[in-house]
Coordinates of C-alpha atoms in Angstrom, one line a residue:
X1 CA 0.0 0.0 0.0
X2 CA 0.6 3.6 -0.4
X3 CA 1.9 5.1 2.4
X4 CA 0.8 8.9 3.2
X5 CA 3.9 11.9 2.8
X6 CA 4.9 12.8 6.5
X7 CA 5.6 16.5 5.1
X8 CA 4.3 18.9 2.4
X9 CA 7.7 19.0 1.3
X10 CA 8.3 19.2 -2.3
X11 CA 12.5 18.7 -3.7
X12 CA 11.8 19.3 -7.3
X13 CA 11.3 23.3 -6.6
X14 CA 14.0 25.7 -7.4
X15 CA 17.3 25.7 -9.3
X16 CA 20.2 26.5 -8.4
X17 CA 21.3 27.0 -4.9
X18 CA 25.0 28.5 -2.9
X19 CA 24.9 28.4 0.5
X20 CA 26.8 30.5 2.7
X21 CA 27.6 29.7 6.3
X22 CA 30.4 31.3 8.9
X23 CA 32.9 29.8 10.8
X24 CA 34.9 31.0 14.4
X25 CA 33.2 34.2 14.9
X26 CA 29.8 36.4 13.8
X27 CA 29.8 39.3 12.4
X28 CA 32.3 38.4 9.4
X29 CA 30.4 39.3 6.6
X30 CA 28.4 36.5 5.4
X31 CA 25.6 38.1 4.0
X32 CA 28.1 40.6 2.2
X33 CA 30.0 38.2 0.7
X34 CA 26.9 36.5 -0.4
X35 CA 25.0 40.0 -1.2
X36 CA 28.3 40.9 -3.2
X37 CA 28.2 37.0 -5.5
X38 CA 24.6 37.7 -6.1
X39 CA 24.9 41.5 -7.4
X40 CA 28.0 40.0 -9.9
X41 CA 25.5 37.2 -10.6
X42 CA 22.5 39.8 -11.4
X43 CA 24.8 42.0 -13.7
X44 CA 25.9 38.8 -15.9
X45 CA 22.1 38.4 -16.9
X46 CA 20.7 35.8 -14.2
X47 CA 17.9 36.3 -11.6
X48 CA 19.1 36.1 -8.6
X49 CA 17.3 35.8 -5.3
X50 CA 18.0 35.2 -1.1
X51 CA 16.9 34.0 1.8
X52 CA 18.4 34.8 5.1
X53 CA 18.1 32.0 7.9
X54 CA 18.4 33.3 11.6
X55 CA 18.3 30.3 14.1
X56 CA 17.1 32.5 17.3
X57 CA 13.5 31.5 18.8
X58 CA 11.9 35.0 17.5
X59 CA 9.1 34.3 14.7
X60 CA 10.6 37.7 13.3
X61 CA 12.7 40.7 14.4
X62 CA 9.9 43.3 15.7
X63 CA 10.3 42.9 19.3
X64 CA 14.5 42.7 19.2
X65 CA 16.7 45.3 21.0
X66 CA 18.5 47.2 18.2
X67 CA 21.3 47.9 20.5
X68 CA 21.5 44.1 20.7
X69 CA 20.9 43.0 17.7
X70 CA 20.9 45.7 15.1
X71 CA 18.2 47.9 13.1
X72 CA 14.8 45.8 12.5
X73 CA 14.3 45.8 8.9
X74 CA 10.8 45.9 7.7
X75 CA 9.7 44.7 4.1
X76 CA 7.3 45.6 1.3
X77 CA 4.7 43.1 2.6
X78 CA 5.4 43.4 6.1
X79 CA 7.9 41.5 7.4
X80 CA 9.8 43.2 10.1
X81 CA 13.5 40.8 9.4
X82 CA 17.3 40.8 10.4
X83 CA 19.1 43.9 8.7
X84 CA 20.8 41.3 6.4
X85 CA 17.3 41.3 3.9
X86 CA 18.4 45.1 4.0
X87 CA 21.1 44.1 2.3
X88 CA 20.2 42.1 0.0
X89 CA 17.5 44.3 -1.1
X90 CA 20.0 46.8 -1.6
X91 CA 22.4 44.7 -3.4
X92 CA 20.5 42.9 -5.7
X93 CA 17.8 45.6 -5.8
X94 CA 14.8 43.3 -5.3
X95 CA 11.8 43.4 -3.0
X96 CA 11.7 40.5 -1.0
X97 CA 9.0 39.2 1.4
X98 CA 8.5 38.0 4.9
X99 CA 8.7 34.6 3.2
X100 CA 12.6 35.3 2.5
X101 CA 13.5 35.0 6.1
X102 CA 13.4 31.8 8.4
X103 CA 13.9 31.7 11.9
X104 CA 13.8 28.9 14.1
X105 CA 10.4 30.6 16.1
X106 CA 8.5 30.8 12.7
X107 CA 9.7 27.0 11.7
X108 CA 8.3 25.7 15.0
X109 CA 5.3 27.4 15.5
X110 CA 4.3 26.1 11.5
X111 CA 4.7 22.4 12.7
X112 CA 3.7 22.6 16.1
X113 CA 0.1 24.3 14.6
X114 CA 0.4 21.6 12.3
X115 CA 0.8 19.0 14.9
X116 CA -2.2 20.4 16.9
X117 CA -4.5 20.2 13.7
X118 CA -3.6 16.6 13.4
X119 CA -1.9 16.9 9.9
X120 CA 0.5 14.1 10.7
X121 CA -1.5 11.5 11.0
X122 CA -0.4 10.2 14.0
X123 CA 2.9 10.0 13.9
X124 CA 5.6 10.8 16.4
X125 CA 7.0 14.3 15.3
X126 CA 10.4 14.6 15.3
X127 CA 13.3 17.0 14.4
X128 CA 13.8 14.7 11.5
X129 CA 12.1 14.8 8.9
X130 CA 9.5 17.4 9.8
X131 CA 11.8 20.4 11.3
X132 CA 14.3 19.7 8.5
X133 CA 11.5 19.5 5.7
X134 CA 10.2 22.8 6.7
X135 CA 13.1 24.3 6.3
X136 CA 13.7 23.4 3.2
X137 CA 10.7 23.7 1.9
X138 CA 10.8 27.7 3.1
X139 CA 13.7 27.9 0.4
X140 CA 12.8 25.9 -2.0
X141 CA 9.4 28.0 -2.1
X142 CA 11.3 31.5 -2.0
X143 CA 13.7 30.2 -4.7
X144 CA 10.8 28.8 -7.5
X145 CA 10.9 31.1 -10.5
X146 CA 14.8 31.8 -9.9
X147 CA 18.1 31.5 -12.1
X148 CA 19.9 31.2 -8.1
X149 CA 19.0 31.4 -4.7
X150 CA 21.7 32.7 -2.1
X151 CA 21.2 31.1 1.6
X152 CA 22.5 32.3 4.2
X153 CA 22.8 31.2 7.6
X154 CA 22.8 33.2 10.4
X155 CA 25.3 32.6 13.5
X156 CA 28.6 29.8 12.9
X157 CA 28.9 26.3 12.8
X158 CA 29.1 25.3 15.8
X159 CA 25.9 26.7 17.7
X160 CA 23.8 24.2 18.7
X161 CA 20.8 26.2 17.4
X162 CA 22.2 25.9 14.2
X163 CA 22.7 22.2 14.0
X164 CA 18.4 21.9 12.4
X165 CA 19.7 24.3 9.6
X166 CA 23.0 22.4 9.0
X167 CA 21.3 18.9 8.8
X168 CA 18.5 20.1 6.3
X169 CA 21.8 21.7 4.1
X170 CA 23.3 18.6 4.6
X171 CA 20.0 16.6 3.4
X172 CA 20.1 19.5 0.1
X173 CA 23.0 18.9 -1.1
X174 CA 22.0 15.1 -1.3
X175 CA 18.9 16.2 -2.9
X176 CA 21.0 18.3 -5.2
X177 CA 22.4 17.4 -8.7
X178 CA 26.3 18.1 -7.9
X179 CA 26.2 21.2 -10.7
X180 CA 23.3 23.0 -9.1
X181 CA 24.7 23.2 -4.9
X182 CA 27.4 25.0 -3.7
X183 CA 28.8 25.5 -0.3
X184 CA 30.4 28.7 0.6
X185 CA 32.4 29.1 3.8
X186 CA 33.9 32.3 5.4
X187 CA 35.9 32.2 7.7
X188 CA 37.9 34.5 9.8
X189 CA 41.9 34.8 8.8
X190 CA 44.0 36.4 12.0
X191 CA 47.1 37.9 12.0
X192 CA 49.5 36.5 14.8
X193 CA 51.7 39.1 16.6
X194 CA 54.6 39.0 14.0
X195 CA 52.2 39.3 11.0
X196 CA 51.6 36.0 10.2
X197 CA 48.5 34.9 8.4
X198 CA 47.0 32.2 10.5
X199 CA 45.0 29.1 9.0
X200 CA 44.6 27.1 12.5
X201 CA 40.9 29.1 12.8
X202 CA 39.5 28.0 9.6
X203 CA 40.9 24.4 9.5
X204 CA 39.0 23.7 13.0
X205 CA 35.8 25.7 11.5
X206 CA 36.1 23.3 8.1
X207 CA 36.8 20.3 10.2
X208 CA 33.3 21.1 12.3
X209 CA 31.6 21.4 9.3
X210 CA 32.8 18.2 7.9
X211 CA 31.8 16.4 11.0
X212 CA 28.4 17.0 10.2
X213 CA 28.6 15.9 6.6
X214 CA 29.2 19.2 4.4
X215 CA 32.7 19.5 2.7
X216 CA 32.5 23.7 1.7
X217 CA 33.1 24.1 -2.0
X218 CA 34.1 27.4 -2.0
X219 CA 36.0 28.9 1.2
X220 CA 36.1 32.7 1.9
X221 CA 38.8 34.0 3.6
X222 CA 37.9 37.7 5.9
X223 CA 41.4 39.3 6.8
X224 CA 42.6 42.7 6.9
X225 CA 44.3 42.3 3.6
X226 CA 44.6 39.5 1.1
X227 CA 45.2 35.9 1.7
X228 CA 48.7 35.5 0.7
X229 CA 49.7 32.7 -1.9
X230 CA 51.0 30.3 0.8
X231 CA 48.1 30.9 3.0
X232 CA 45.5 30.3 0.0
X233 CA 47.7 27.1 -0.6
X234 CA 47.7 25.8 2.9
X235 CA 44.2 26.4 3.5
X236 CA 43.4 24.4 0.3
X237 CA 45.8 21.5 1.5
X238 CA 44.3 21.2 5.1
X239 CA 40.5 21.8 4.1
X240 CA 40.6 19.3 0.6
X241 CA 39.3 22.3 -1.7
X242 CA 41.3 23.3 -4.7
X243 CA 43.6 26.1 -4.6
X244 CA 41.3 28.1 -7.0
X245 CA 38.5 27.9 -4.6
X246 CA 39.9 29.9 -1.9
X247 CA 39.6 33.8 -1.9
X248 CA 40.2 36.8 -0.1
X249 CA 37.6 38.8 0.9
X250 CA 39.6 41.7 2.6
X251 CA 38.8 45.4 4.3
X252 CA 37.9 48.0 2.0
X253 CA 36.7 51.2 2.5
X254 CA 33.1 51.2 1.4
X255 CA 30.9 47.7 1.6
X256 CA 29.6 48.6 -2.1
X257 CA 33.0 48.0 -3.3
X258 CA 32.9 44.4 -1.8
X259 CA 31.3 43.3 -5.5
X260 CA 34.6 44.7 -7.6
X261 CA 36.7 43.0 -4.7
X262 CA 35.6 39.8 -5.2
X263 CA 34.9 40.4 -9.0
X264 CA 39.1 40.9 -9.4
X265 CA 39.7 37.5 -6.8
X266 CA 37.7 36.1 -9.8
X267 CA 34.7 34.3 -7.4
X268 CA 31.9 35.1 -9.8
X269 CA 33.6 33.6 -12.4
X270 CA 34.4 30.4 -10.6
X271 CA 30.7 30.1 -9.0
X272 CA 29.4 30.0 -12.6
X273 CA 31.6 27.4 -13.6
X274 CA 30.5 25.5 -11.1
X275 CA 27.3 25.8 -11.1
X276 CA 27.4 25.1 -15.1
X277 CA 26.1 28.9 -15.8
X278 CA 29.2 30.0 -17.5
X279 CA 27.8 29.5 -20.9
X280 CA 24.7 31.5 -20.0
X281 CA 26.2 34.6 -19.0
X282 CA 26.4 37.9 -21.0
X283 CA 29.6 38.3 -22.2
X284 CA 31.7 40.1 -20.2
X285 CA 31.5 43.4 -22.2
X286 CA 27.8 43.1 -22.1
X287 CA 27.3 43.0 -18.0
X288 CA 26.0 46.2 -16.5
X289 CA 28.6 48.1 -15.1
X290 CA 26.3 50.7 -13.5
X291 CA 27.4 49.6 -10.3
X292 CA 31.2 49.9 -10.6
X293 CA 30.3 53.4 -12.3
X294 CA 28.6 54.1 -9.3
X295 CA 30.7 53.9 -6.7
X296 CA 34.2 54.6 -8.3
X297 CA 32.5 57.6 -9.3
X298 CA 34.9 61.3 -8.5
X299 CA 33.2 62.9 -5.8
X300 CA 32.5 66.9 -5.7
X301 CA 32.3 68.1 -2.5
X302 CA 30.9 66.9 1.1
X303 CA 28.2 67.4 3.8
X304 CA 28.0 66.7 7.5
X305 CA 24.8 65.5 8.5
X306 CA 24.2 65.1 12.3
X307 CA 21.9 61.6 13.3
X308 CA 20.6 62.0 16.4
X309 CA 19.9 58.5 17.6
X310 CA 19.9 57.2 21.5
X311 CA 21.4 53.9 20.2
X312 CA 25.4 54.4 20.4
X313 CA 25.6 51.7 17.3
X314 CA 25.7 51.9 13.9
X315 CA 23.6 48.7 12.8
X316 CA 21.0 50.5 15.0
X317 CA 20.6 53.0 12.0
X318 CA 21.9 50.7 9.0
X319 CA 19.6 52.1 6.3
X320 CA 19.3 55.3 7.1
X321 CA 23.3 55.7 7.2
X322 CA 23.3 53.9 3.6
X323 CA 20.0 56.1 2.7
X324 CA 22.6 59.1 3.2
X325 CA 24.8 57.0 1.5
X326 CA 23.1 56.5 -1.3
X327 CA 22.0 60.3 -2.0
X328 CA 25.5 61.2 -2.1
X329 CA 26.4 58.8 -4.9
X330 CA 23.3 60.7 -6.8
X331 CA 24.6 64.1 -6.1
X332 CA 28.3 62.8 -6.5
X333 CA 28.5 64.2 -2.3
X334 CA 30.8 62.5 0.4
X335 CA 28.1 62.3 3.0
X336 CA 29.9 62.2 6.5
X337 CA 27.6 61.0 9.2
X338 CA 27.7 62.7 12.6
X339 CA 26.5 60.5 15.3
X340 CA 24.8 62.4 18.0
X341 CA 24.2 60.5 21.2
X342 CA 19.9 62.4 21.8
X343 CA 21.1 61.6 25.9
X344 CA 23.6 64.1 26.1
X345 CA 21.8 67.4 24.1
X346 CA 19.8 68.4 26.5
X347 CA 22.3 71.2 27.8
X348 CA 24.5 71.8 25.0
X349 CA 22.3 71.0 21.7
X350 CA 23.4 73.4 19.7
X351 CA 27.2 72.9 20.7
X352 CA 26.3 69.5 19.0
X353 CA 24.5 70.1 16.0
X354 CA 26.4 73.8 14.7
X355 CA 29.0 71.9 12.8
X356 CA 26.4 70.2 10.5
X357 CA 24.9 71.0 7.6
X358 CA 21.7 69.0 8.4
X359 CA 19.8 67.0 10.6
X360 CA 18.2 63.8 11.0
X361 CA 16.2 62.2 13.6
X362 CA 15.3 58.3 13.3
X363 CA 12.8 55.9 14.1
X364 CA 12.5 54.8 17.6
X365 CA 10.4 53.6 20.5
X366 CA 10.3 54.0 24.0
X367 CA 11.3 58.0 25.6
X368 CA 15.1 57.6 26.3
X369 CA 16.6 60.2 24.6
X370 CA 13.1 61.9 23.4
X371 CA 14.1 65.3 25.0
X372 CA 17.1 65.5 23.4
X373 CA 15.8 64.6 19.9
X374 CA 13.2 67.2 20.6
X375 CA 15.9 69.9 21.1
X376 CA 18.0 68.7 18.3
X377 CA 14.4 69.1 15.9
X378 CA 14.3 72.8 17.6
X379 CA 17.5 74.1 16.8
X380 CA 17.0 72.6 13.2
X381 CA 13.5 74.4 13.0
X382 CA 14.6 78.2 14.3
X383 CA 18.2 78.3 12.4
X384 CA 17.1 77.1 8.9
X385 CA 19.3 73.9 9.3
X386 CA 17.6 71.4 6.5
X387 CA 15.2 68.6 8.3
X388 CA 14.6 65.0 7.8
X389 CA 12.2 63.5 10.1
X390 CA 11.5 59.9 10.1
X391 CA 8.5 57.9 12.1
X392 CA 9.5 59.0 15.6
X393 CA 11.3 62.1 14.2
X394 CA 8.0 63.1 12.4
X395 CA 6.5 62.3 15.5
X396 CA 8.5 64.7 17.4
X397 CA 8.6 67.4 15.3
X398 CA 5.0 67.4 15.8
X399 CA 5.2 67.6 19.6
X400 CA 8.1 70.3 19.1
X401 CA 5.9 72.9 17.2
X402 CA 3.1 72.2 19.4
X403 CA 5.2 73.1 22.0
X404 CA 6.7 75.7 21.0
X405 CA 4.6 77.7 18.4
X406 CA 1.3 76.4 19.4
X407 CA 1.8 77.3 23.1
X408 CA 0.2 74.0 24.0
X409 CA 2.1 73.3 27.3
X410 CA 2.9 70.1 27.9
X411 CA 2.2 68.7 24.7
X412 CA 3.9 65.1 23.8
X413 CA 3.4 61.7 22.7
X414 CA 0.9 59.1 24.6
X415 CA 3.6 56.9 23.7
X416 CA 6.1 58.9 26.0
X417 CA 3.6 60.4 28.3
X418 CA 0.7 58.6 28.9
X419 CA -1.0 61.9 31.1
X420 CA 0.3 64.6 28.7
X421 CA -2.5 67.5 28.4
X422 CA -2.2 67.4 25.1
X423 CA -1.4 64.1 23.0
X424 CA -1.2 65.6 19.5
X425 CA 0.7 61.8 18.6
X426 CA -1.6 58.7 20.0
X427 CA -2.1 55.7 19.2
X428 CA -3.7 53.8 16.3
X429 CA -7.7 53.1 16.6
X430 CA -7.0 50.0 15.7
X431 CA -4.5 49.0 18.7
X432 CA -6.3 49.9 20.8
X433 CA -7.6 46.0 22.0
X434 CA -4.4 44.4 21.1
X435 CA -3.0 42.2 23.3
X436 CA 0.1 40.7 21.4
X437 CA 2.9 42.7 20.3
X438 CA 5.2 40.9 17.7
X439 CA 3.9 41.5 14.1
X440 CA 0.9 44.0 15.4
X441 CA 2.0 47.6 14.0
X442 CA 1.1 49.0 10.9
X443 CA 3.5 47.4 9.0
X444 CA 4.4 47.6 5.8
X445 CA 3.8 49.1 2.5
X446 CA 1.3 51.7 2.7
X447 CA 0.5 54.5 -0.4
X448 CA 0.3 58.2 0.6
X449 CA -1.6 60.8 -1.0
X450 CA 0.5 64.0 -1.9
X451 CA -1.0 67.6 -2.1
X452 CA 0.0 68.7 -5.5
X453 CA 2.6 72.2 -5.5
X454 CA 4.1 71.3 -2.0
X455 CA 7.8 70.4 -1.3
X456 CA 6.6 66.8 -0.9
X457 CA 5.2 66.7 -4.2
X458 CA 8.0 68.4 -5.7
X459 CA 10.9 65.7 -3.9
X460 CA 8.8 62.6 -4.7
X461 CA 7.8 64.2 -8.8
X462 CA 4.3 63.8 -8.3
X463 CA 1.3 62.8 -6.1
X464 CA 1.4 59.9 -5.0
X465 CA 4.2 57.8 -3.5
X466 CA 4.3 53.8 -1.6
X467 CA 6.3 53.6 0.8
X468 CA 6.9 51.2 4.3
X469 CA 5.9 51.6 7.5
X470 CA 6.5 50.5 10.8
X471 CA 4.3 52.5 13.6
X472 CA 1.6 51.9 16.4
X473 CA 0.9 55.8 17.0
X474 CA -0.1 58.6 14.4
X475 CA -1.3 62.2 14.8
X476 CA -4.3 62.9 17.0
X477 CA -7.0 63.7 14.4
X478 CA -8.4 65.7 17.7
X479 CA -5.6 68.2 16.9
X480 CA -5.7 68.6 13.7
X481 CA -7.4 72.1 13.6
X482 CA -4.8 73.2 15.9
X483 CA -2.2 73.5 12.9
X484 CA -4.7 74.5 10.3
X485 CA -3.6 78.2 8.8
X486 CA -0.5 77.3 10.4
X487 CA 3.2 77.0 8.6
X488 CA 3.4 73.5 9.4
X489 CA 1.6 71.8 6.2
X490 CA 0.5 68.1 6.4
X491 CA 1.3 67.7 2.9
X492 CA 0.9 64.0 2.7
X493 CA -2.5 61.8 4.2
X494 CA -3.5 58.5 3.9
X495 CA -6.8 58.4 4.5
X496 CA -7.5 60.1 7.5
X497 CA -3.8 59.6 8.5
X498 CA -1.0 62.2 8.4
X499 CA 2.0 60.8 6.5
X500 CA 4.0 63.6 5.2
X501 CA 4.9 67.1 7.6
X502 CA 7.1 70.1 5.7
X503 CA 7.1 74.2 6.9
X504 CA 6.3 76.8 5.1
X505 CA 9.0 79.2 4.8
X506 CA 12.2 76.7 5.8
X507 CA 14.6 75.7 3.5
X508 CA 13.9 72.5 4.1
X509 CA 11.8 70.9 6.8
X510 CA 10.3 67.4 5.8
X511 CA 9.0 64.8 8.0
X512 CA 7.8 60.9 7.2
X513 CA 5.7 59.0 9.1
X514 CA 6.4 56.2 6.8
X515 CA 10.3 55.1 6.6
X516 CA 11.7 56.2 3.0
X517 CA 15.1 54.6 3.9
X518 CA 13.6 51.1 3.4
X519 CA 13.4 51.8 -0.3
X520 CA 16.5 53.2 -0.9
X521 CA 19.1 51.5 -2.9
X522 CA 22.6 53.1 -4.5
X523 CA 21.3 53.5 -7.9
X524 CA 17.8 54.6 -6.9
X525 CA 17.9 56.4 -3.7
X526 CA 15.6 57.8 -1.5
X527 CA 13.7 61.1 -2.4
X528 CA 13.3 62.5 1.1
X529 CA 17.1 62.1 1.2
X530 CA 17.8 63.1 -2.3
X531 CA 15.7 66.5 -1.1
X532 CA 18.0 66.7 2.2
X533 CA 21.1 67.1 0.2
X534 CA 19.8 69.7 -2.4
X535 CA 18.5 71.6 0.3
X536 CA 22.3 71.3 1.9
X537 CA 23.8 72.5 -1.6
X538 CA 21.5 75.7 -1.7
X539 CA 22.8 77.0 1.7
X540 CA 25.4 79.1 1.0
X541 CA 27.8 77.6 3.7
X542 CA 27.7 74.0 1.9
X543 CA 31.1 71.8 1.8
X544 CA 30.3 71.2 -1.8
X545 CA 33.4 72.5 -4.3
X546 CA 32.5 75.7 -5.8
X547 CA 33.4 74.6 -9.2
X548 CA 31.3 71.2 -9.1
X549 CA 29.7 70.2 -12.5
X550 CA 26.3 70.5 -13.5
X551 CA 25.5 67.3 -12.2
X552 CA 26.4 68.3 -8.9
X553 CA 23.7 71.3 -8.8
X554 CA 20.4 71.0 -6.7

């Protein structure tokens, strides 16, 4: 007889598939390296997609620390994800979904509900097959309809909540034809105090890996510089993987040029010979080179641009940093970001902020470091210093013009102050009854209606834009008479839902509920931000060069 499928678990999806794991320590890079092999991928012609695994209990990222675990990125569908999607989406310039991501939380709850429901049919679930089949069945499903799928998993080998992940990787490379899986290992390569190049790291990361049943194909070495011959050749010799497969992947100044690094170690090339592509690919002189043009472009000039965050850590703010980032490479600026710790302004704010030539205030939660931001947006508003505002710094500005032009004392957020007088921000009608937080914001993307002949409208070119969101509070509809006839202009609504701020008269004041730095990519960056840096280049005390081209101009 028959017997029933224990899984829903379906091998024949997808083509072809690198994985990338880490070895001895986090934090090396993975999903660069892999980001960077996709974008070379993507510019010889194929379609390349990713999926980021993250082995920590959490269904998603919403309710994580950023100062623990760095920004939460949120998606076009939703998703709020590990900063890693971020860069992939930038990278590969895609728009991923929640579906892209698998933690350990989300592969549990799926089987456990299915469990409960009595899908299995009575028998005993176990680790393997079902925990294993989900997880690949997550990738196979966000790899259907690609050329290549990148994997990455989170953490090194070695943790034991990595070991589910590692056995289903080891079961897909059985599953695999040999031409369409590749293993990718990167691993950290110290120095030793007389400059030596040490291998002893990687071997024991290599040999875990093969204790488990996965022999790397490909093995990425992260040291300050490049791998020196005799280190490529003794790594090769104690790991069994040809000479040819082992590359550098050392510092460089700027992550985007991590695809021209690995490009001249020649790693694009070898993945498609390996994964029997090689014939597919444009011809080298017909890949797009935007990218290289991009960022080996001559810069013109620069700009200071003070971020007043609480969070002293810079994967607290990823996108917005690469946001800046990004409008620079359009206006052919050096952006140089000036992190303000919002904890320390409250006395000497404008100490802080008088060296920049703008100012942004982030997304946040919670009121440490809300006075301070509310100074910073102050000093911004009353010297003509150009504005971004973004979710809480929208937010804020609001409270700050309440406060101080409206006269309406104590005004604040019912997010900060539960018993303010006046709570021009509160919460969403619909949160109202919730009693769960993960996954319970509005989330997501959202479209905005803009008033036509306002400075939104003019930064966005037209009237409409879609952008994400991640919020549980909005402007009190009670208050919005209060700033009719007033210079602050709600130039942007969803529904009844304030989504854009600017002021009259400013040179440039411009608040978002919504979070534009989600959509940003180098070669299609952010309006809001684009705006921010015009606005820096008509002050007349902009770093720009005096005799920058046209291109340069606002």
């Amino acid at each position: 007889m028959p017997t029933e499928p224990e899984t829903d678990y379906d091998p024949s999806l997808g083509n072809k598939f690198i994985f990338v794991t880490g070895g001895v320590m986090s934090g090396l890079g993975k999903g660069i390296t892999a980001a960077s092999t996709g974008r070379l991928l993507a510019n010889a012609g194929f379609d390349v997609t990713a999926v980021k695994i993250d082995p920590y209990l959490n269904v998603d990222a919403g309710t994580m620390n950023p100062f623990q675990h760095g920004e939460v990125y949120v998606l076009k569908d939703g998703g709020e994800v590990d900063l890693d999607l971020g860069n992939y989406e930038r990278f590969l310039d895609v728009d991923m979904t929640f579906d892209h991501n698998v933690t350990t939380g989300k592969t549990y709850q799926h089987v456990i509900e299915k469990e409960r429901a009595g899908d299995y049919l009575g028998k005993t679930v176990q680790i393997i097959p079902h925990i294993t089949d989900d997880i690949k069945r997550r990738i196979r499903e966000a790899a259907e309809g690609h050329d290549v799928c990148l994997v990455e998993v989170g953490g090194t080998v070695g943790d034991i909540e990595g070991m589910p992940y590692l056995e289903a990787l080891r079961q897909f490379a059985h599953e695999q034809d040999e031409e369409d899986f590749l293993l990718t290992h990167v691993t950290l390569v110290p120095y030793s105090k007389n400059g030596e190049q040490k291998t002893k790291p990687t071997q024991h990361s290599v040999k875990e890996l093969r204790s488990i049943g996965l022999q790397p194909d490909i093995l990425v070495g992260r040291c300050e510089d490049k791998l020196d011959p005799s280190t490529r050749e003794k790594i090769a010799l104690f790991c069994d993987v040809p000479t040819d497969a082992v590359f550098s992947n050392s510092d460089v100044e700027d992550i985007y040029h991590v695809p021209l690094m690995v490009e001249e170690e020649g790693l694009d090339e070898y993945v498609m010979e390996r994964l029997d592509l090689a014939d597919e690919a444009l011809p080298e002189t017909d890949r797009d080179n935007e990218w290289r043009n991009l960022v080996t472009q001559e810069t013109h000039g620069e700009v200071d641009v003070a971020l007043v965050g609480k969070y002293d850590l810079e994967d607290a703010y990823i996108s917005v940093n690469e946001a800046l980032k990004h409008a620079g490479l359009e206006k052919n600026l050096d952006v140089n970001v000036l992190w303000v710790d919002s904890e320390e302004m409250d006395a000497d704010h404008e100490e802080r902020l008088r060296s920049a030539d703008a100012v942004v205030v982030p997304g946040g939660f919670g009121s440490r470091g809300t006075a301070g931001k509310i100074e910073a947006i102050r000093y911004a508003r009353e010297n003509d210093v150009p504005y971004l505002g973004l979710c809480l710094g929208f937010q804020l500005a609001v409270v700050e013009f309440a406060r101080n032009v409206l006269e309406l004392e104590g005004a604040h957020s019912a997010e900060i102050d539960e018993n303010t007088p006046h709570p021009v921000i509160d919460l969403l009608p619909e949160q109202y009854d919730l009693e769960d937080l993960g996954g319970t914001m509005r989330l997501g993307a959202h479209e905005t209606a803009i008033e036509p002949d306002t400075l939104a409208a003019e930064v966005y070119g037209g009237t409409s834009c879609t952008e994400r969101h991640r919020h549980r509070y909005e402007v009190n509809p009670e208050y919005f008479d209060d700033f009719e006839d007033t210079d602050l202009v709600f130039s942007g609504q969803s529904g009844n839902r304030m989504e854009i701020l600017e002021l009259d008269g400013h040179p440039y004041f411009v608040g978002t509920q919504f979070h534009p730095e989600f959509r940003s990519r180098p070669t299609r960056a952010s309006p809001p931000f684009v705006g921010l840096l015009d606005a820096v280049l008509d002050q007349p005390t902009a770093n720009s060069d005096a005799d920058a081209p046209e291109e340069v101009e606002a």
